[in-house]
């Protein structure tokens, strides 16, 4: 029995490693509610000055309270968050102002771009209208110029020396035209004028300049031109002579621009003719194909199955 009581006494005795040695830290977390333990402890007034554990706990308590007092309070946190919110709000307002300014500038640029596009479209339409009007006026002027040349004939191949014996091209032309008409050489033909054409830099130096004449009687001029086209062996001083209808320079340039097409027609042995003042006409398989403007070229080539070629406008 004694040994059992001794073991119990020994087992109930508190040691340095048991929780009883650390009871001084528990009061930081609240008062103990167990009445038996409270009754067994000495009064705080009697043990505070004598127990070393109480002194150590008091120091720790003071340090913890000091640390707790240094922590920010709820009002401090609220003030800090309010300050951050105000700072962010101020910066966001500045960013929003910049965005609004950029938005206004972008809208202005879009409006300016839209206005510029409208003005460009209007200018383009106006330009196309003016270009079409200019082309129309050019064709009208060309037609007037060609109508003024209706009575004119251009004779190519007469040597410059052929005029030497008379010093007058009218006499040479009178003889030539009477030969074409199968009339006596001295039969009178009324000329309004006759002269050499202006020399061209593209012509060979030994090639004579063309003779241009205006015959007063239009039916007579037409008869001379028709019979001259039928006679392919007209010569003067051994030089081959060719008679053409005199045309405006712009019409001659337009005919030269169609040379790739006329060359393709000749290679395929397709007959064509020039209408006055400017029109390339082909009659094939009881159908007439005509080029009278640059817009007709593509359809003309497609219908006649000609190779595509670049034609100047």
CSV table of C-alpha atoms in Angstrom, one decimal:
chain,number,residue,atom,x,y,z
A,1,UNK,CA,0.0,0.0,0.0
A,2,UNK,CA,2.8,2.3,0.9
A,3,UNK,CA,4.5,1.7,-2.4
A,4,UNK,CA,1.2,2.3,-4.2
A,5,UNK,CA,0.6,5.6,-2.4
A,6,UNK,CA,4.2,6.5,-3.0
A,7,UNK,CA,3.8,5.9,-6.8
A,8,UNK,CA,0.6,7.9,-6.8
A,9,UNK,CA,2.3,10.7,-4.9
A,10,UNK,CA,5.2,10.6,-7.2
A,11,UNK,CA,2.9,10.5,-10.3
A,12,UNK,CA,0.8,13.4,-9.2
A,13,UNK,CA,3.8,15.7,-8.4
A,14,UNK,CA,4.3,18.4,-11.1
A,15,UNK,CA,7.6,18.4,-12.9
A,16,UNK,CA,9.3,21.1,-15.1
A,17,UNK,CA,8.0,19.4,-18.3
A,18,UNK,CA,4.3,19.2,-17.3
A,19,UNK,CA,1.7,21.7,-18.3
A,20,UNK,CA,1.5,23.0,-14.7
A,21,UNK,CA,4.9,24.6,-15.2
A,22,UNK,CA,3.5,26.7,-18.1
A,23,UNK,CA,0.3,27.9,-16.5
A,24,UNK,CA,1.6,31.4,-16.4
A,25,UNK,CA,1.1,31.7,-20.3
A,26,UNK,CA,-2.5,30.5,-20.2
A,27,UNK,CA,-3.9,33.7,-18.8
A,28,UNK,CA,-3.0,35.5,-22.0
A,29,UNK,CA,-5.7,33.6,-23.7
A,30,UNK,CA,-8.4,34.2,-21.0
A,31,UNK,CA,-9.2,33.3,-17.3
A,32,UNK,CA,-9.5,29.7,-16.2
A,33,UNK,CA,-13.0,28.5,-15.4
A,34,UNK,CA,-12.1,25.4,-13.4
A,35,UNK,CA,-13.0,26.3,-9.7
A,36,UNK,CA,-10.9,23.4,-8.3
A,37,UNK,CA,-7.7,24.7,-9.9
A,38,UNK,CA,-8.5,28.3,-8.9
A,39,UNK,CA,-8.9,27.2,-5.3
A,40,UNK,CA,-5.6,25.4,-5.2
A,41,UNK,CA,-3.6,28.4,-6.5
A,42,UNK,CA,-2.3,31.0,-4.1
A,43,UNK,CA,-3.7,34.6,-4.4
A,44,UNK,CA,-2.2,36.7,-7.1
A,45,UNK,CA,-1.2,39.3,-4.6
A,46,UNK,CA,0.8,36.9,-2.5
A,47,UNK,CA,2.6,35.2,-5.5
A,48,UNK,CA,3.3,38.1,-7.8
A,49,UNK,CA,6.3,39.4,-5.9
A,50,UNK,CA,7.7,36.1,-4.9
A,51,UNK,CA,7.3,33.7,-8.0
A,52,UNK,CA,9.9,34.0,-10.7
A,53,UNK,CA,7.4,32.5,-13.2
A,54,UNK,CA,5.0,35.3,-12.6
A,55,UNK,CA,7.8,37.9,-13.1
A,56,UNK,CA,8.8,36.3,-16.4
A,57,UNK,CA,5.1,36.1,-17.6
A,58,UNK,CA,4.6,39.8,-16.7
A,59,UNK,CA,7.5,40.7,-19.0
A,60,UNK,CA,6.2,38.7,-21.9
A,61,UNK,CA,2.8,40.1,-21.4
A,62,UNK,CA,4.2,43.6,-21.5
A,63,UNK,CA,6.1,42.9,-24.8
A,64,UNK,CA,3.1,41.3,-26.4
A,65,UNK,CA,0.9,44.2,-25.4
A,66,UNK,CA,3.5,46.6,-26.7
A,67,UNK,CA,3.5,44.8,-30.1
A,68,UNK,CA,-0.3,44.7,-30.2
A,69,UNK,CA,-0.4,48.4,-29.6
A,70,UNK,CA,1.9,49.0,-32.5
A,71,UNK,CA,-0.4,47.1,-34.9
A,72,UNK,CA,-2.7,49.3,-37.1
A,73,UNK,CA,-6.2,49.6,-35.8
A,74,UNK,CA,-9.3,49.2,-37.9
A,75,UNK,CA,-9.6,52.9,-38.3
A,76,UNK,CA,-5.9,53.0,-39.5
A,77,UNK,CA,-6.6,50.3,-42.0
A,78,UNK,CA,-9.7,52.1,-43.2
A,79,UNK,CA,-7.8,55.3,-43.6
A,80,UNK,CA,-5.0,53.5,-45.5
A,81,UNK,CA,-7.5,51.9,-47.8
A,82,UNK,CA,-9.3,55.1,-48.3
A,83,UNK,CA,-6.0,56.8,-49.2
A,84,UNK,CA,-5.2,54.0,-51.7
A,85,UNK,CA,-8.7,54.3,-53.2
A,86,UNK,CA,-8.4,58.1,-53.5
A,87,UNK,CA,-5.0,57.7,-55.2
A,88,UNK,CA,-6.3,55.0,-57.6
A,89,UNK,CA,-9.4,57.1,-58.3
A,90,UNK,CA,-7.3,60.2,-59.1
A,91,UNK,CA,-5.0,58.2,-61.4
A,92,UNK,CA,-8.0,56.5,-63.1
A,93,UNK,CA,-9.6,59.9,-63.6
A,94,UNK,CA,-6.4,61.1,-65.3
A,95,UNK,CA,-6.3,58.0,-67.5
A,96,UNK,CA,-10.0,58.4,-68.3
A,97,UNK,CA,-9.3,62.1,-69.3
A,98,UNK,CA,-6.5,60.9,-71.6
A,99,UNK,CA,-8.7,58.2,-73.1
A,100,UNK,CA,-11.5,60.7,-73.7
A,101,UNK,CA,-9.1,63.1,-75.3
A,102,UNK,CA,-7.7,60.3,-77.6
A,103,UNK,CA,-11.2,59.3,-78.4
A,104,UNK,CA,-12.1,62.8,-79.4
A,105,UNK,CA,-9.0,63.0,-81.6
A,106,UNK,CA,-9.7,59.6,-83.2
A,107,UNK,CA,-13.3,60.8,-84.0
A,108,UNK,CA,-11.9,63.9,-85.5
A,109,UNK,CA,-9.5,61.9,-87.6
A,110,UNK,CA,-12.2,59.5,-88.7
A,111,UNK,CA,-14.4,62.5,-89.7
A,112,UNK,CA,-11.6,64.1,-91.6
A,113,UNK,CA,-10.8,60.8,-93.3
A,114,UNK,CA,-14.5,60.3,-94.2
A,115,UNK,CA,-14.7,63.9,-95.6
A,116,UNK,CA,-11.4,63.3,-97.5
A,117,UNK,CA,-12.8,60.1,-99.0
A,118,UNK,CA,-16.0,61.9,-100.0
A,119,UNK,CA,-14.1,64.8,-101.6
A,120,UNK,CA,-11.8,62.3,-103.4
A,121,UNK,CA,-14.8,60.4,-104.7
A,122,UNK,CA,-16.4,63.7,-105.9
A,123,UNK,CA,-13.1,64.8,-107.4
A,124,UNK,CA,-12.7,61.5,-109.2
A,125,UNK,CA,-16.2,61.7,-110.6
A,126,UNK,CA,-15.6,65.2,-111.7
A,127,UNK,CA,-12.3,64.3,-113.2
A,128,UNK,CA,-13.9,61.4,-115.1
A,129,UNK,CA,-16.6,63.7,-116.3
A,130,UNK,CA,-14.1,66.3,-117.5
A,131,UNK,CA,-12.0,63.6,-119.2
A,132,UNK,CA,-15.0,62.3,-121.1
A,133,UNK,CA,-15.9,65.9,-122.0
A,134,UNK,CA,-12.4,66.5,-123.2
A,135,UNK,CA,-12.4,63.3,-125.3
A,136,UNK,CA,-15.7,64.3,-126.8
A,137,UNK,CA,-14.4,67.8,-127.7
A,138,UNK,CA,-11.2,66.3,-129.1
A,139,UNK,CA,-13.3,64.0,-131.4
A,140,UNK,CA,-15.5,66.9,-132.4
A,141,UNK,CA,-12.5,69.0,-133.2
A,142,UNK,CA,-10.9,66.1,-135.1
A,143,UNK,CA,-14.1,65.7,-137.0
A,144,UNK,CA,-14.2,69.4,-137.9
A,145,UNK,CA,-10.6,69.2,-138.9
A,146,UNK,CA,-11.2,66.2,-141.1
A,147,UNK,CA,-14.3,67.8,-142.7
A,148,UNK,CA,-12.0,70.7,-143.7
A,149,UNK,CA,-9.8,68.1,-145.4
A,150,UNK,CA,-12.5,66.4,-147.3
A,151,UNK,CA,-11.4,67.9,-150.6
A,152,UNK,CA,-7.7,67.3,-149.9
A,153,UNK,CA,-5.6,64.6,-151.4
A,154,UNK,CA,-2.1,63.6,-150.2
A,155,UNK,CA,0.2,62.3,-152.9
A,156,UNK,CA,3.3,60.3,-151.8
A,157,UNK,CA,6.3,59.5,-153.9
A,158,UNK,CA,6.6,62.4,-156.3
A,159,UNK,CA,10.4,63.3,-156.4
A,160,UNK,CA,11.3,66.8,-155.3
A,161,UNK,CA,13.1,67.3,-158.7
A,162,UNK,CA,9.9,66.6,-160.6
A,163,UNK,CA,8.8,70.2,-159.9
A,164,UNK,CA,12.0,71.7,-161.3
A,165,UNK,CA,10.9,72.1,-164.8
A,166,UNK,CA,7.8,74.1,-163.8
A,167,UNK,CA,8.5,75.4,-160.4
A,168,UNK,CA,4.8,74.7,-159.8
A,169,UNK,CA,3.4,71.5,-158.1
A,170,UNK,CA,-0.1,72.2,-159.6
A,171,UNK,CA,1.2,71.3,-163.1
A,172,UNK,CA,2.7,68.0,-161.9
A,173,UNK,CA,-0.6,67.1,-160.1
A,174,UNK,CA,-2.7,68.1,-163.1
A,175,UNK,CA,-0.7,65.8,-165.3
A,176,UNK,CA,-0.9,62.9,-162.8
A,177,UNK,CA,-4.6,63.2,-162.1
A,178,UNK,CA,-5.5,63.4,-165.8
A,179,UNK,CA,-3.5,60.2,-166.3
A,180,UNK,CA,-5.5,58.6,-163.5
A,181,UNK,CA,-8.8,59.8,-165.1
A,182,UNK,CA,-7.6,58.7,-168.6
A,183,UNK,CA,-8.0,62.2,-169.9
A,184,UNK,CA,-5.6,64.5,-171.9
A,185,UNK,CA,-2.8,65.8,-169.7
A,186,UNK,CA,-3.7,69.4,-170.3
A,187,UNK,CA,-7.3,69.1,-169.2
A,188,UNK,CA,-8.0,71.8,-166.6
A,189,UNK,CA,-8.4,70.9,-163.0
A,190,UNK,CA,-9.2,73.6,-160.5
A,191,UNK,CA,-7.0,73.6,-157.4
A,192,UNK,CA,-7.6,75.7,-154.3
A,193,UNK,CA,-4.0,75.2,-153.2
A,194,UNK,CA,-1.1,72.7,-153.5
A,195,UNK,CA,2.1,72.5,-151.4
A,196,UNK,CA,4.6,70.1,-150.0
A,197,UNK,CA,4.0,68.8,-146.5
A,198,UNK,CA,6.2,69.8,-143.6
A,199,UNK,CA,9.2,67.5,-143.3
A,200,UNK,CA,9.2,64.9,-140.5
A,201,UNK,CA,12.3,63.9,-138.5
A,202,UNK,CA,11.2,60.3,-138.7
A,203,UNK,CA,11.4,60.2,-142.5
A,204,UNK,CA,14.5,59.1,-144.4
A,205,UNK,CA,16.5,62.0,-145.9
A,206,UNK,CA,16.1,60.6,-149.4
A,207,UNK,CA,12.4,60.2,-149.2
A,208,UNK,CA,10.4,63.1,-150.8
A,209,UNK,CA,7.9,65.0,-148.9
A,210,UNK,CA,4.2,64.4,-149.6
A,211,UNK,CA,2.3,66.8,-151.8
A,212,UNK,CA,-1.0,68.0,-150.4
A,213,UNK,CA,-3.6,69.6,-152.7
A,214,UNK,CA,-7.1,70.8,-152.3
A,215,UNK,CA,-9.4,70.2,-155.4
A,216,UNK,CA,-12.2,72.7,-155.7
A,217,UNK,CA,-14.7,70.1,-157.1
A,218,UNK,CA,-15.5,67.4,-154.4
A,219,UNK,CA,-17.0,64.8,-156.8
A,220,UNK,CA,-13.9,65.2,-159.1
A,221,UNK,CA,-11.7,64.6,-156.1
A,222,UNK,CA,-13.6,61.5,-155.1
A,223,UNK,CA,-13.3,60.1,-158.6
A,224,UNK,CA,-9.6,60.7,-158.7
A,225,UNK,CA,-9.2,59.1,-155.3
A,226,UNK,CA,-11.3,56.0,-156.2
A,227,UNK,CA,-9.5,55.4,-159.5
A,228,UNK,CA,-6.1,56.0,-157.9
A,229,UNK,CA,-6.8,53.3,-155.4
A,230,UNK,CA,-7.5,50.9,-158.2
A,231,UNK,CA,-4.3,51.7,-160.1
A,232,UNK,CA,-1.4,50.2,-158.2
A,233,UNK,CA,1.3,51.1,-160.7
A,234,UNK,CA,1.3,54.9,-160.9
A,235,UNK,CA,4.9,56.2,-161.5
A,236,UNK,CA,6.6,59.6,-162.0
A,237,UNK,CA,10.3,59.6,-163.0
A,238,UNK,CA,10.4,55.9,-162.2
A,239,UNK,CA,9.1,56.4,-158.7
A,240,UNK,CA,6.0,54.7,-157.4
A,241,UNK,CA,3.3,57.2,-156.5
A,242,UNK,CA,0.4,56.6,-154.1
A,243,UNK,CA,-2.6,58.8,-153.5
A,244,UNK,CA,-4.2,59.0,-150.0
A,245,UNK,CA,-7.1,60.9,-148.5
A,246,UNK,CA,-5.7,63.8,-146.5
A,247,UNK,CA,-6.5,63.5,-142.8
A,248,UNK,CA,-6.0,65.4,-139.6
A,249,UNK,CA,-2.8,64.6,-137.7
A,250,UNK,CA,-4.7,63.2,-134.7
A,251,UNK,CA,-6.6,60.8,-137.1
A,252,UNK,CA,-3.3,59.6,-138.6
A,253,UNK,CA,-1.9,59.1,-135.1
A,254,UNK,CA,-5.0,57.0,-134.2
A,255,UNK,CA,-4.7,54.9,-137.3
A,256,UNK,CA,-1.0,54.3,-136.4
A,257,UNK,CA,-2.1,53.2,-132.9
A,258,UNK,CA,-4.2,50.4,-134.5
A,259,UNK,CA,-1.3,49.1,-136.6
A,260,UNK,CA,-0.9,45.9,-134.4
A,261,UNK,CA,-4.6,45.1,-135.2
A,262,UNK,CA,-4.3,45.8,-138.9
A,263,UNK,CA,-1.1,43.8,-139.1
A,264,UNK,CA,-3.0,40.8,-137.5
A,265,UNK,CA,-5.8,41.2,-140.0
A,266,UNK,CA,-3.3,41.1,-142.9
A,267,UNK,CA,-1.6,38.0,-141.5
A,268,UNK,CA,-5.0,36.2,-141.4
A,269,UNK,CA,-6.0,37.6,-144.8
A,270,UNK,CA,-9.0,39.4,-143.4
A,271,UNK,CA,-10.0,42.4,-145.5
A,272,UNK,CA,-10.6,45.7,-143.8
A,273,UNK,CA,-11.2,49.3,-144.7
A,274,UNK,CA,-10.9,52.7,-143.2
A,275,UNK,CA,-14.1,54.8,-142.9
A,276,UNK,CA,-13.9,58.6,-143.0
A,277,UNK,CA,-12.6,60.1,-140.8
A,278,UNK,CA,-11.7,57.3,-138.4
A,279,UNK,CA,-13.2,53.9,-138.2
A,280,UNK,CA,-11.7,50.5,-138.9
A,281,UNK,CA,-14.3,48.2,-140.4
A,282,UNK,CA,-14.3,44.5,-141.2
A,283,UNK,CA,-17.1,42.6,-142.9
A,284,UNK,CA,-16.9,38.9,-142.1
A,285,UNK,CA,-19.5,36.2,-142.3
A,286,UNK,CA,-22.3,38.7,-143.0
A,287,UNK,CA,-21.4,40.6,-139.9
A,288,UNK,CA,-19.8,44.0,-139.6
A,289,UNK,CA,-17.1,44.7,-136.9
A,290,UNK,CA,-16.0,48.3,-136.3
A,291,UNK,CA,-13.5,50.1,-134.2
A,292,UNK,CA,-14.5,53.8,-133.8
A,293,UNK,CA,-13.3,54.4,-130.2
A,294,UNK,CA,-10.8,52.8,-127.8
A,295,UNK,CA,-13.6,51.1,-126.0
A,296,UNK,CA,-14.4,49.0,-129.1
A,297,UNK,CA,-10.9,47.4,-129.3
A,298,UNK,CA,-11.4,44.5,-126.9
A,299,UNK,CA,-14.7,43.4,-128.3
A,300,UNK,CA,-13.3,43.7,-131.9
A,301,UNK,CA,-10.4,41.4,-131.0
A,302,UNK,CA,-12.6,38.9,-129.2
A,303,UNK,CA,-15.1,38.6,-132.0
A,304,UNK,CA,-12.5,38.2,-134.7
A,305,UNK,CA,-10.3,35.9,-132.4
A,306,UNK,CA,-7.3,38.2,-132.7
A,307,UNK,CA,-4.4,38.1,-130.2
A,308,UNK,CA,-4.7,40.8,-127.5
A,309,UNK,CA,-2.5,43.8,-128.1
A,310,UNK,CA,-1.9,47.1,-126.3
A,311,UNK,CA,-3.5,50.0,-128.1
A,312,UNK,CA,-2.9,53.6,-127.1
A,313,UNK,CA,-5.9,55.6,-126.1
